[in-house]
Amino acid sequence: MTFADEVKNAVTPRAALLVIGVLGLQLLFIASYVGALHKPKPTDVPFGVVAPRQMSARLLTELKNLPGGPLDPRTVADAATAREQILNREIDGAVIVSPTGTTDTVLVASGGGTAMADTLTRTLTKVDQARQRTVRTVDLAPASDQDFNGISSFYLVVGWCVGGYLCASILAISAGSKPANLQRALIRTGVMALYSVVGGIGGAVIIGPVLGALPGSFWGLSGLGALTVFAVGMLTLALQALTGIVGIGLAVLIVVIAGNPSAGGAFPLPMLPDFWRAIGPALPPGAGTWVARSIAYFKGNAVTGPLLVLSAWAVAGTAVMLLVAMRRTPEELTGERPPFGSNPA
């Protein structure tokens, strides 16, 4: 057999389609990350204004009309309410206008993203300079000294997500994409659950006691890690059960290509373009990053919605895989050889 014949036999239409699919994922990866992160700018950032009545309306109008619309200002009753709303993650910052002096106070929370805190400080500094006033910044939830730019929580969640889809991929590659029956599917679910618990605790140990990168509840982070790994793992198993080996690529598309740049890690959500800002909270990396920051810096506030998102992915993935396992295809009933990537487990 000549070399040309060997090449022809090796490059089957199926292999060619898989290579083209990988190339598509590569280009989407570049477009997604660069598109989301190459030019971050704040847009409609929830921002509180505490000011005397005679100054409040004018300042609100001025902040609303800033070029590019960086702020979505709203009146807040007093400084205590502004602090509470920031710590509850209802707003990202606030300005407290001094009724007697010329120095105003800008409240920020760098634990929610250093880039956002710095941007708000710069924006209000320019506004006050134009009004011949000065500002001082108070950080209500400062990022840890070991958490550079406040992105440790993001990378922690990325690690959990990677573990989830890699474990699921290994299970499918070693034993077939689709479980042969319900019992096999339950075994895979059990393995994924055990792996998730160990992975969640392991990540929390590294980020906390070992590196000291994140404060907050160790067991809270461990539980978040277990849920994140399990959600991504079951999503991947479900996609593989439905589509075979292609499911690995679909999981990468959802979690890595769409999920990571929209997670609000390097730059908080209000600094991302509209598309990524819209999809981020609905995907595992975004939901996990929000909860990790809340546990570390905001006393666990405002986590119900993101935890429900992660739980929904976990439940949906588990249900789909179990349903596919219970459904026997015509090929399986007749004993014909199933497609590549769908060998029974």
Coordinates of C-alpha atoms in Angstrom, one line a residue:
M1 CA 0.0 0.0 0.0
T2 CA 1.4 3.4 -1.0
F3 CA 1.7 6.4 1.4
A4 CA -1.2 8.1 -0.5
D5 CA -3.4 5.1 0.1
E6 CA -2.6 5.1 3.8
V7 CA -3.4 8.8 4.1
K8 CA -6.7 8.3 2.2
N9 CA -7.7 5.4 4.5
A10 CA -6.8 7.4 7.6
V11 CA -8.6 10.6 6.6
T12 CA -12.2 9.4 6.7
P13 CA -15.1 11.8 6.2
R14 CA -15.8 11.4 10.0
A15 CA -12.3 12.3 10.9
A16 CA -12.3 15.2 8.6
L17 CA -15.5 16.5 10.1
L18 CA -14.1 16.2 13.6
V19 CA -11.0 18.1 12.6
I20 CA -13.1 20.8 11.0
G21 CA -15.1 21.0 14.2
V22 CA -12.0 21.4 16.3
L23 CA -10.8 24.2 14.0
G24 CA -14.2 25.9 14.4
L25 CA -13.9 25.7 18.2
Q26 CA -10.4 27.1 18.0
L27 CA -11.6 30.1 16.0
L28 CA -14.6 30.6 18.3
F29 CA -12.3 30.5 21.3
I30 CA -10.2 33.4 19.9
A31 CA -13.3 35.4 18.8
S32 CA -15.0 34.9 22.1
Y33 CA -12.2 35.8 24.5
V34 CA -10.8 38.7 22.4
G35 CA -14.3 39.9 21.6
A36 CA -15.3 39.9 25.3
L37 CA -12.1 41.2 26.9
H38 CA -10.2 43.3 24.4
K39 CA -11.9 46.6 25.3
P40 CA -13.6 46.5 28.7
K41 CA -15.6 49.6 29.6
P42 CA -18.3 50.1 32.2
T43 CA -21.9 50.4 31.0
D44 CA -25.0 51.0 33.2
V45 CA -23.1 50.1 36.4
P46 CA -25.7 50.1 39.3
F47 CA -24.5 53.1 41.4
G48 CA -26.0 54.8 44.4
V49 CA -26.1 58.5 45.1
V50 CA -26.4 59.9 48.6
A51 CA -26.7 63.7 48.4
P52 CA -28.6 66.6 49.9
R53 CA -31.9 67.1 48.2
Q54 CA -30.9 70.4 46.5
M55 CA -27.9 68.6 44.9
S56 CA -29.3 65.1 44.3
A57 CA -31.3 65.7 41.1
R58 CA -28.5 67.7 39.4
L59 CA -25.9 65.1 40.2
L60 CA -28.1 62.2 39.1
T61 CA -28.6 63.9 35.7
E62 CA -24.9 64.6 35.4
L63 CA -24.0 61.0 36.1
K64 CA -26.6 59.6 33.8
N65 CA -25.3 61.8 31.0
L66 CA -21.7 60.8 31.2
P67 CA -20.2 59.9 27.8
G68 CA -20.7 56.2 27.0
G69 CA -23.3 55.7 29.8
P70 CA -20.9 54.1 32.3
L71 CA -23.3 54.5 35.3
D72 CA -26.9 53.6 36.1
P73 CA -27.3 56.0 39.1
R74 CA -30.1 55.8 41.6
T75 CA -30.9 57.8 44.7
V76 CA -30.1 56.0 48.0
A77 CA -31.6 57.2 51.3
D78 CA -28.4 57.4 53.3
A79 CA -24.9 56.2 53.7
A80 CA -25.9 53.2 55.8
T81 CA -28.3 52.0 53.1
A82 CA -25.7 52.5 50.4
R83 CA -23.2 50.3 52.4
E84 CA -25.9 47.7 52.9
Q85 CA -26.8 47.6 49.2
I86 CA -23.2 47.2 48.2
L87 CA -22.6 44.4 50.6
N88 CA -25.8 42.7 49.4
R89 CA -24.4 43.1 45.8
E90 CA -27.4 45.2 44.7
I91 CA -25.2 48.0 43.5
D92 CA -21.5 48.1 42.7
G93 CA -20.7 51.4 44.3
A94 CA -22.0 54.7 45.7
V95 CA -21.0 58.3 46.2
I96 CA -21.8 60.1 49.5
V97 CA -21.8 63.8 48.9
S98 CA -20.7 65.9 51.8
P99 CA -23.4 68.5 52.7
T100 CA -20.9 70.9 54.3
G101 CA -17.4 70.2 52.9
T102 CA -15.9 69.7 49.5
T103 CA -14.7 66.1 49.9
D104 CA -17.1 63.3 48.8
T105 CA -16.8 59.6 49.7
V106 CA -16.9 56.9 47.0
L107 CA -17.8 53.5 48.3
V108 CA -16.5 50.5 46.4
A109 CA -16.0 46.7 46.9
S110 CA -12.8 45.5 45.2
G111 CA -13.6 41.9 46.3
G112 CA -16.2 42.0 43.5
G113 CA -13.6 43.0 41.0
T114 CA -10.7 45.3 41.3
A115 CA -11.1 46.6 37.8
M116 CA -14.6 47.8 38.7
A117 CA -13.6 49.5 41.9
D118 CA -10.7 51.3 40.2
T119 CA -13.0 52.4 37.3
L120 CA -15.6 53.8 39.7
T121 CA -13.0 55.7 41.6
R122 CA -11.5 57.3 38.5
T123 CA -14.9 58.1 37.1
L124 CA -16.1 59.9 40.2
T125 CA -12.7 61.7 40.6
K126 CA -13.2 63.2 37.2
V127 CA -16.8 64.2 37.9
D128 CA -15.8 65.9 41.2
Q129 CA -12.8 67.6 39.7
A130 CA -15.2 69.3 37.2
R131 CA -17.3 70.4 40.2
Q132 CA -14.2 71.6 42.0
R133 CA -14.6 68.9 44.6
T134 CA -12.4 66.0 45.7
V135 CA -13.1 62.3 46.6
R136 CA -11.9 59.8 49.0
T137 CA -12.4 56.1 48.4
V138 CA -13.6 53.6 51.0
D139 CA -13.4 49.9 50.1
L140 CA -16.2 48.0 52.0
A141 CA -15.1 44.6 50.8
P142 CA -11.4 44.7 49.9
A143 CA -9.9 41.9 47.9
S144 CA -7.3 39.9 49.7
D145 CA -3.7 40.9 49.4
Q146 CA -3.1 37.4 48.0
D147 CA -5.9 37.8 45.5
F148 CA -4.4 39.9 42.7
N149 CA -7.0 41.9 40.9
G150 CA -9.7 39.8 42.6
I151 CA -9.5 37.0 40.0
S152 CA -8.6 34.1 42.2
S153 CA -12.3 33.1 42.6
F154 CA -12.6 33.0 38.8
Y155 CA -9.6 30.7 38.3
L156 CA -10.8 28.5 41.1
V157 CA -14.2 28.1 39.3
V158 CA -12.4 27.5 36.0
G159 CA -10.4 24.7 37.6
W160 CA -13.6 23.1 38.9
C161 CA -15.3 23.4 35.5
V162 CA -12.2 21.9 33.7
G163 CA -12.3 19.0 36.2
G164 CA -16.0 18.4 35.5
Y165 CA -15.8 18.1 31.8
L166 CA -12.5 16.2 31.8
C167 CA -13.8 13.6 34.2
A168 CA -16.9 13.2 32.2
S169 CA -14.9 12.9 28.9
I170 CA -12.7 10.2 30.4
L171 CA -15.7 8.2 31.5
A172 CA -17.1 8.3 28.0
I173 CA -13.9 7.7 26.2
S174 CA -13.0 4.7 28.3
A175 CA -16.5 3.1 28.4
G176 CA -18.5 4.6 25.6
S177 CA -20.4 7.8 25.2
K178 CA -23.8 6.4 25.9
P179 CA -24.4 4.2 29.0
A180 CA -25.7 0.7 28.0
N181 CA -28.5 0.8 30.5
L182 CA -29.9 2.7 33.5
Q183 CA -27.7 0.8 36.0
R184 CA -24.6 1.9 34.1
A185 CA -25.9 5.5 33.9
L186 CA -26.4 5.5 37.7
I187 CA -22.9 4.2 38.2
R188 CA -21.5 7.1 36.1
T189 CA -23.6 9.6 38.1
G190 CA -22.3 8.1 41.4
V191 CA -18.7 8.3 40.1
M192 CA -19.3 11.9 39.0
A193 CA -20.8 12.8 42.4
L194 CA -17.9 11.3 44.3
Y195 CA -15.3 13.0 42.1
S196 CA -17.2 16.3 42.5
V197 CA -17.1 16.2 46.3
V198 CA -13.3 15.4 46.3
G199 CA -12.7 18.1 43.6
G200 CA -14.6 20.7 45.5
I201 CA -12.8 20.1 48.8
G202 CA -9.5 19.9 47.0
G203 CA -10.0 23.2 45.3
A204 CA -11.0 24.9 48.6
V205 CA -8.0 23.5 50.4
I206 CA -5.6 24.9 47.7
I207 CA -7.3 28.3 47.5
G208 CA -7.6 28.7 51.2
P209 CA -5.3 26.9 53.7
V210 CA -2.5 26.3 51.2
L211 CA -2.3 29.5 49.2
G212 CA -4.4 31.9 51.4
A213 CA -5.7 33.5 48.2
L214 CA -9.4 33.6 49.3
P215 CA -11.0 34.3 52.7
G216 CA -14.4 33.1 53.5
S217 CA -16.0 29.8 54.5
F218 CA -14.0 26.7 53.7
W219 CA -17.0 24.5 53.6
G220 CA -19.0 27.0 51.7
L221 CA -16.4 27.0 48.9
S222 CA -16.1 23.2 49.1
G223 CA -19.9 22.9 48.6
L224 CA -19.8 25.4 45.7
G225 CA -17.0 23.4 44.1
A226 CA -18.8 20.1 44.4
L227 CA -21.9 21.6 42.8
T228 CA -19.9 23.3 40.0
V229 CA -18.0 20.2 39.1
F230 CA -21.1 18.0 39.2
A231 CA -23.1 20.5 37.1
V232 CA -20.4 20.7 34.4
G233 CA -19.7 16.9 34.5
M234 CA -23.4 15.9 34.1
L235 CA -23.9 18.5 31.4
T236 CA -20.9 16.9 29.5
L237 CA -22.2 13.3 30.1
A238 CA -25.6 14.3 28.8
L239 CA -24.2 15.9 25.7
Q240 CA -22.1 12.8 25.0
A241 CA -25.0 10.5 25.5
L242 CA -27.0 12.5 23.0
T243 CA -24.3 13.2 20.3
G244 CA -21.4 10.8 21.0
I245 CA -17.8 12.2 21.0
V246 CA -19.1 15.4 19.6
G247 CA -20.6 16.1 23.0
I248 CA -17.1 16.9 24.4
G249 CA -16.8 19.7 21.8
L250 CA -20.3 21.0 22.7
A251 CA -19.4 21.0 26.4
V252 CA -16.2 23.0 25.6
L253 CA -18.4 25.4 23.5
I254 CA -20.8 26.1 26.4
V255 CA -18.4 26.1 29.3
V256 CA -15.1 27.3 28.0
I257 CA -15.8 29.4 24.9
A258 CA -19.1 30.9 26.0
G259 CA -18.9 30.6 29.7
N260 CA -15.4 31.7 30.7
P261 CA -15.1 35.1 29.0
S262 CA -18.6 36.0 30.1
A263 CA -18.1 34.9 33.7
G264 CA -17.1 38.3 35.0
G265 CA -13.7 37.1 36.1
A266 CA -11.1 39.3 34.7
F267 CA -13.6 42.1 34.3
P268 CA -17.0 42.3 36.2
L269 CA -20.1 41.8 34.1
P270 CA -21.0 45.6 33.8
M271 CA -17.6 46.0 32.0
L272 CA -18.3 43.4 29.3
P273 CA -20.2 43.8 26.0
D274 CA -23.9 43.3 26.1
F275 CA -23.9 39.8 24.6
W276 CA -21.4 38.3 27.2
R277 CA -23.1 40.3 30.0
A278 CA -26.4 38.7 29.1
I279 CA -25.3 35.1 28.9
G280 CA -22.7 35.0 31.7
P281 CA -25.0 34.6 34.7
A282 CA -26.8 31.7 33.1
L283 CA -23.7 29.6 32.5
P284 CA -21.7 27.6 35.1
P285 CA -18.5 29.7 35.1
G286 CA -20.4 32.9 35.7
A287 CA -22.7 31.5 38.3
G288 CA -19.8 29.9 40.1
T289 CA -17.6 33.0 40.1
W290 CA -20.4 35.1 41.5
V291 CA -21.0 32.7 44.4
A292 CA -17.3 32.3 45.1
R293 CA -16.8 36.1 45.4
S294 CA -19.9 36.3 47.6
I295 CA -18.6 33.6 49.9
A296 CA -15.2 35.2 50.1
Y297 CA -16.0 38.9 50.4
F298 CA -19.8 39.5 50.9
K299 CA -20.7 37.2 53.7
G300 CA -22.5 34.8 51.4
N301 CA -25.0 37.4 50.2
A302 CA -26.9 37.2 46.9
V303 CA -26.1 33.6 46.1
T304 CA -29.6 32.1 45.7
G305 CA -30.0 32.8 42.0
P306 CA -26.6 31.6 40.9
L307 CA -26.9 28.4 43.0
L308 CA -30.2 27.7 41.3
V309 CA -28.5 28.1 37.9
L310 CA -25.8 25.6 38.8
S311 CA -28.4 23.2 40.3
A312 CA -30.5 23.5 37.1
W313 CA -27.5 22.5 34.9
A314 CA -26.8 19.5 37.3
V315 CA -30.5 18.3 37.3
A316 CA -31.0 18.8 33.6
G317 CA -27.7 17.0 32.7
T318 CA -28.5 14.1 35.1
A319 CA -32.1 13.7 33.8
V320 CA -31.1 13.8 30.1
M321 CA -28.3 11.1 30.6
L322 CA -30.7 8.8 32.5
L323 CA -33.4 9.2 29.9
V324 CA -31.0 8.5 27.1
A325 CA -29.8 5.4 29.0
M326 CA -33.3 4.0 29.3
R327 CA -34.0 4.5 25.6
R328 CA -32.7 1.7 23.4
T329 CA -32.0 2.6 19.8
P330 CA -32.9 0.4 16.8
E331 CA -29.3 -0.6 16.3
E332 CA -29.1 -1.8 19.9
L333 CA -32.3 -3.8 19.5
T334 CA -31.0 -5.5 16.3
G335 CA -27.5 -6.0 17.6
E336 CA -25.9 -3.8 15.0
R337 CA -22.6 -2.1 15.9
P338 CA -23.3 1.4 17.2
P339 CA -21.6 4.5 15.9
F340 CA -18.1 5.5 17.0
G341 CA -18.1 7.0 20.4
S342 CA -21.4 5.3 21.4
N343 CA -20.1 1.9 22.5
P344 CA -22.0 0.6 25.5
A345 CA -20.5 1.0 28.9

